[in-house]
């Protein structure tokens, strides 16, 4: 008897790969990375704050001493977060402090030269100050400081220059008035002595001073001076004639008679 072939052995369904463990590991890995990033950010923030706090203190102290603060391994180089924050804060604090100190320095210099204005000497002193407070700074910060303080310095220098011109003008006017007074006194003596030639020579000098210095001598003051001098010369000339009449009284005239002769 022939055996019947079995045509059906049953279906084989393969079992799928279990990836749940891998997904859990991946999730844990991502969480660890996120936690690491958060921890780094927190640590960086703490280091930044510490660096800024220390840098501000250092910069303010340096500004009081007028010397640039020492930085950590250079400015914004590839160094630690703390050092970068320290350097930036120290330099910013120093720059801010110097701007305040610079204004005080300019005020002191202006006061120093108030009685004897000298814009050139002021500029020399200011340049020396700027050189000292910017030495050792990064060039961009030094340039910013120079720009800010130079604007204030130019205003102070302008006021000193104006004061110097006014002082020189007043001094020139005083010297001219003194010279005119001296000439007027000499002219009055010449008039009393009866030296008409000298009177005219001195009159020419007085008039030349008035013409050559019209922008310095006040016109009203000069006009008053010349008018009073004319009256003075008349009086001195008459007194001189009286003196000579008294001295040369050969006719035995009385004093009223001699005065009348002089006047007439």
Tab-separated table of C-alpha atoms in Angstrom:
chain	number	residue	atom	x	y	z
A	1	UNK	CA	0.000	0.000	0.000
A	2	UNK	CA	1.419	3.228	-1.071
A	3	UNK	CA	1.971	5.980	1.508
A	4	UNK	CA	0.330	9.388	1.007
A	5	UNK	CA	2.745	12.364	0.794
A	6	UNK	CA	2.246	14.964	3.351
A	7	UNK	CA	2.066	18.257	1.485
A	8	UNK	CA	1.629	20.609	4.427
A	9	UNK	CA	4.184	20.941	7.189
A	10	UNK	CA	2.765	24.084	8.788
A	11	UNK	CA	3.636	27.767	8.377
A	12	UNK	CA	6.771	29.257	10.064
A	13	UNK	CA	6.375	32.849	11.246
A	14	UNK	CA	9.738	34.409	12.253
A	15	UNK	CA	9.806	36.382	15.523
A	16	UNK	CA	10.570	40.201	15.088
A	17	UNK	CA	13.762	41.796	16.533
A	18	UNK	CA	13.194	43.348	19.999
A	19	UNK	CA	14.448	47.010	19.796
A	20	UNK	CA	12.901	48.240	23.012
A	21	UNK	CA	16.169	47.887	24.914
A	22	UNK	CA	18.068	49.872	22.284
A	23	UNK	CA	15.477	52.613	22.373
A	24	UNK	CA	15.756	52.784	26.128
A	25	UNK	CA	19.521	53.057	25.898
A	26	UNK	CA	19.249	55.782	23.239
A	27	UNK	CA	16.797	57.720	25.359
A	28	UNK	CA	19.074	57.439	28.358
A	29	UNK	CA	21.990	58.596	26.261
A	30	UNK	CA	20.044	61.656	25.027
A	31	UNK	CA	18.950	62.466	28.546
A	32	UNK	CA	22.509	62.258	29.766
A	33	UNK	CA	23.606	64.583	26.972
A	34	UNK	CA	20.877	67.068	27.870
A	35	UNK	CA	21.794	66.892	31.529
A	36	UNK	CA	25.437	67.447	30.572
A	37	UNK	CA	24.532	70.506	28.500
A	38	UNK	CA	22.464	71.944	31.352
A	39	UNK	CA	25.263	71.289	33.818
A	40	UNK	CA	27.754	72.976	31.478
A	41	UNK	CA	25.489	75.986	31.018
A	42	UNK	CA	25.023	76.330	34.766
A	43	UNK	CA	28.734	75.960	35.385
A	44	UNK	CA	29.548	78.445	32.635
A	45	UNK	CA	27.098	80.941	34.087
A	46	UNK	CA	28.604	80.578	37.539
A	47	UNK	CA	32.126	80.980	36.189
A	48	UNK	CA	31.061	83.983	34.115
A	49	UNK	CA	29.453	85.687	37.104
A	50	UNK	CA	32.474	85.003	39.281
A	51	UNK	CA	34.805	86.301	36.601
A	52	UNK	CA	32.720	89.429	36.080
A	53	UNK	CA	32.561	90.163	39.802
A	54	UNK	CA	36.308	89.795	40.248
A	55	UNK	CA	37.003	91.713	37.037
A	56	UNK	CA	34.846	94.690	38.032
A	57	UNK	CA	36.602	94.928	41.394
A	58	UNK	CA	40.007	94.756	39.736
A	59	UNK	CA	39.074	97.303	37.074
A	60	UNK	CA	37.717	99.819	39.584
A	61	UNK	CA	40.804	99.501	41.757
A	62	UNK	CA	43.043	99.951	38.732
A	63	UNK	CA	41.097	103.059	37.681
A	64	UNK	CA	41.684	104.618	41.108
A	65	UNK	CA	45.408	103.973	40.704
A	66	UNK	CA	45.423	105.177	37.087
A	67	UNK	CA	47.042	102.002	35.759
A	68	UNK	CA	45.527	99.439	33.415
A	69	UNK	CA	44.400	96.215	35.143
A	70	UNK	CA	46.310	92.994	34.621
A	71	UNK	CA	44.354	90.542	32.477
A	72	UNK	CA	44.275	86.734	32.525
A	73	UNK	CA	46.411	85.325	29.744
A	74	UNK	CA	45.522	88.115	27.357
A	75	UNK	CA	42.271	89.646	26.237
A	76	UNK	CA	39.542	87.277	24.965
A	77	UNK	CA	42.011	84.599	23.946
A	78	UNK	CA	41.320	80.883	23.982
A	79	UNK	CA	41.235	80.675	27.771
A	80	UNK	CA	38.740	79.703	30.430
A	81	UNK	CA	35.256	81.143	30.694
A	82	UNK	CA	36.164	82.682	34.038
A	83	UNK	CA	39.237	84.389	32.631
A	84	UNK	CA	37.394	85.769	29.626
A	85	UNK	CA	34.621	87.161	31.806
A	86	UNK	CA	37.205	88.581	34.218
A	87	UNK	CA	39.171	90.314	31.478
A	88	UNK	CA	36.155	91.852	29.803
A	89	UNK	CA	34.632	93.088	33.066
A	90	UNK	CA	37.969	94.425	34.365
A	91	UNK	CA	38.670	96.424	31.219
A	92	UNK	CA	35.124	97.771	30.981
A	93	UNK	CA	35.144	98.804	34.644
A	94	UNK	CA	38.558	100.409	34.239
A	95	UNK	CA	37.440	102.291	31.135
A	96	UNK	CA	34.315	103.559	32.896
A	97	UNK	CA	36.309	104.588	35.956
A	98	UNK	CA	38.893	106.450	33.879
A	99	UNK	CA	36.173	108.394	32.072
A	100	UNK	CA	34.947	109.628	35.452
A	101	UNK	CA	38.465	110.231	36.750
A	102	UNK	CA	39.400	111.953	33.500
A	103	UNK	CA	36.657	114.528	33.931
A	104	UNK	CA	37.936	115.245	37.442
A	105	UNK	CA	41.469	115.557	36.104
A	106	UNK	CA	40.350	118.023	33.445
A	107	UNK	CA	38.557	120.085	36.083
A	108	UNK	CA	41.703	120.131	38.234
A	109	UNK	CA	43.849	121.226	35.293
A	110	UNK	CA	41.406	123.975	34.369
A	111	UNK	CA	41.500	125.219	37.959
A	112	UNK	CA	45.292	124.996	37.946
A	113	UNK	CA	45.567	127.314	34.935
A	114	UNK	CA	42.683	129.620	35.868
A	115	UNK	CA	44.886	132.456	37.137
A	116	UNK	CA	47.459	132.124	34.372
A	117	UNK	CA	45.717	130.527	31.361
A	118	UNK	CA	48.123	128.464	29.277
A	119	UNK	CA	46.422	126.141	26.761
A	120	UNK	CA	49.756	124.736	25.563
A	121	UNK	CA	50.893	123.707	29.050
A	122	UNK	CA	47.429	122.304	29.714
A	123	UNK	CA	47.630	120.155	26.574
A	124	UNK	CA	51.028	118.836	27.634
A	125	UNK	CA	49.723	117.864	31.075
A	126	UNK	CA	46.646	116.236	29.593
A	127	UNK	CA	48.699	114.232	27.094
A	128	UNK	CA	50.859	112.947	29.931
A	129	UNK	CA	47.780	111.885	31.864
A	130	UNK	CA	46.277	110.107	28.850
A	131	UNK	CA	49.514	108.283	28.125
A	132	UNK	CA	49.613	106.979	31.671
A	133	UNK	CA	46.016	105.754	31.905
A	134	UNK	CA	45.936	104.081	28.463
A	135	UNK	CA	49.313	102.354	28.641
A	136	UNK	CA	48.885	98.589	28.494
A	137	UNK	CA	45.279	98.689	27.285
A	138	UNK	CA	44.031	96.965	24.120
A	139	UNK	CA	44.182	99.529	21.345
A	140	UNK	CA	40.432	99.627	20.740
A	141	UNK	CA	39.720	100.469	24.383
A	142	UNK	CA	42.619	102.938	24.534
A	143	UNK	CA	41.373	104.661	21.378
A	144	UNK	CA	37.844	104.905	22.775
A	145	UNK	CA	39.144	106.469	25.994
A	146	UNK	CA	41.283	108.962	24.108
A	147	UNK	CA	38.338	109.921	21.919
A	148	UNK	CA	35.945	110.458	24.821
A	149	UNK	CA	38.354	112.419	27.021
A	150	UNK	CA	39.844	114.409	24.155
A	151	UNK	CA	36.420	115.860	23.351
A	152	UNK	CA	36.154	117.183	26.921
A	153	UNK	CA	39.782	118.343	26.871
A	154	UNK	CA	39.231	120.372	23.707
A	155	UNK	CA	36.417	122.268	25.385
A	156	UNK	CA	38.604	123.038	28.402
A	157	UNK	CA	41.489	124.062	26.159
A	158	UNK	CA	39.155	126.371	24.221
A	159	UNK	CA	38.058	128.097	27.412
A	160	UNK	CA	41.669	128.505	28.505
A	161	UNK	CA	42.602	129.948	25.113
A	162	UNK	CA	39.749	132.466	25.367
A	163	UNK	CA	40.825	133.400	28.882
A	164	UNK	CA	44.425	133.784	27.744
A	165	UNK	CA	43.429	136.114	24.897
A	166	UNK	CA	41.271	138.172	27.245
A	167	UNK	CA	44.103	138.355	29.745
A	168	UNK	CA	46.587	139.394	27.070
A	169	UNK	CA	44.138	141.997	25.787
A	170	UNK	CA	43.649	143.451	29.263
A	171	UNK	CA	47.391	143.444	29.850
A	172	UNK	CA	48.024	145.223	26.551
A	173	UNK	CA	45.352	147.811	27.355
A	174	UNK	CA	46.851	148.374	30.805
A	175	UNK	CA	50.334	148.814	29.330
A	176	UNK	CA	49.034	151.317	26.774
A	177	UNK	CA	47.186	153.284	29.433
A	178	UNK	CA	50.336	153.364	31.526
A	179	UNK	CA	52.348	154.546	28.531
A	180	UNK	CA	49.798	157.272	27.767
A	181	UNK	CA	49.848	158.413	31.388
A	182	UNK	CA	53.641	158.625	31.333
A	183	UNK	CA	53.617	160.650	28.106
A	184	UNK	CA	50.874	162.919	29.430
A	185	UNK	CA	52.869	163.648	32.596
A	186	UNK	CA	55.953	164.433	30.572
A	187	UNK	CA	53.952	166.637	28.223
A	188	UNK	CA	52.483	168.554	31.186
A	189	UNK	CA	55.981	169.206	32.524
A	190	UNK	CA	57.107	170.427	29.122
A	191	UNK	CA	54.110	172.754	28.957
A	192	UNK	CA	54.919	174.168	32.361
A	193	UNK	CA	58.515	174.673	31.306
A	194	UNK	CA	57.351	176.453	28.162
A	195	UNK	CA	58.964	173.856	25.857
A	196	UNK	CA	56.424	173.951	23.037
A	197	UNK	CA	58.575	171.796	20.731
A	198	UNK	CA	58.622	168.960	23.242
A	199	UNK	CA	54.915	169.377	23.855
A	200	UNK	CA	54.243	168.861	20.140
A	201	UNK	CA	56.590	165.841	19.944
A	202	UNK	CA	54.796	164.171	22.850
A	203	UNK	CA	51.425	165.087	21.370
A	204	UNK	CA	52.363	163.236	18.168
A	205	UNK	CA	53.340	160.140	20.182
A	206	UNK	CA	50.054	160.209	22.086
A	207	UNK	CA	48.045	160.502	18.881
A	208	UNK	CA	49.994	157.662	17.203
A	209	UNK	CA	49.290	155.352	20.129
A	210	UNK	CA	45.600	156.123	19.779
A	211	UNK	CA	45.621	155.437	16.037
A	212	UNK	CA	47.731	152.268	16.161
A	213	UNK	CA	45.756	150.680	18.986
A	214	UNK	CA	42.198	151.638	18.168
A	215	UNK	CA	41.102	148.035	18.676
A	216	UNK	CA	42.551	147.886	22.183
A	217	UNK	CA	41.962	151.322	23.683
A	218	UNK	CA	38.341	152.141	24.328
A	219	UNK	CA	37.420	155.084	22.044
A	220	UNK	CA	35.348	156.810	24.734
A	221	UNK	CA	38.149	156.470	27.284
A	222	UNK	CA	40.715	157.779	24.814
A	223	UNK	CA	38.541	160.760	23.886
A	224	UNK	CA	38.062	161.607	27.561
A	225	UNK	CA	41.807	161.267	28.174
A	226	UNK	CA	42.777	163.626	25.335
A	227	UNK	CA	40.159	166.190	26.325
A	228	UNK	CA	41.351	166.235	29.919
A	229	UNK	CA	44.960	166.434	28.747
A	230	UNK	CA	44.194	169.546	26.666
A	231	UNK	CA	42.774	171.266	29.741
A	232	UNK	CA	45.725	170.108	31.774
A	233	UNK	CA	48.205	171.547	29.297
A	234	UNK	CA	46.494	174.950	29.408
A	235	UNK	CA	46.683	174.975	33.212
A	236	UNK	CA	50.303	173.842	33.279
A	237	UNK	CA	51.311	176.365	30.631
A	238	UNK	CA	49.737	179.185	32.624
A	239	UNK	CA	51.311	177.968	35.859
A	240	UNK	CA	54.671	177.870	34.123
A	241	UNK	CA	54.296	181.440	32.937
A	242	UNK	CA	53.344	182.455	36.455
A	243	UNK	CA	56.378	180.707	37.880
A	244	UNK	CA	58.628	182.486	35.459
A	245	UNK	CA	56.922	185.843	36.095
A	246	UNK	CA	57.452	185.477	39.819
A	247	UNK	CA	61.044	184.435	39.338
A	248	UNK	CA	61.758	187.251	36.835
A	249	UNK	CA	59.820	189.976	38.632
A	250	UNK	CA	62.041	192.890	37.845
A	251	UNK	CA	59.251	195.416	37.703
A	252	UNK	CA	58.189	194.961	41.328
A	253	UNK	CA	54.610	194.026	40.411
A	254	UNK	CA	52.245	192.579	43.012
A	255	UNK	CA	51.094	188.946	42.721
A	256	UNK	CA	47.616	189.853	41.350
A	257	UNK	CA	49.286	192.075	38.775
A	258	UNK	CA	51.661	189.275	37.740
A	259	UNK	CA	48.774	186.812	37.460
A	260	UNK	CA	46.826	189.273	35.356
A	261	UNK	CA	49.794	189.713	33.051
A	262	UNK	CA	50.164	185.958	32.665
A	263	UNK	CA	46.481	185.453	31.926
A	264	UNK	CA	46.357	188.293	29.441
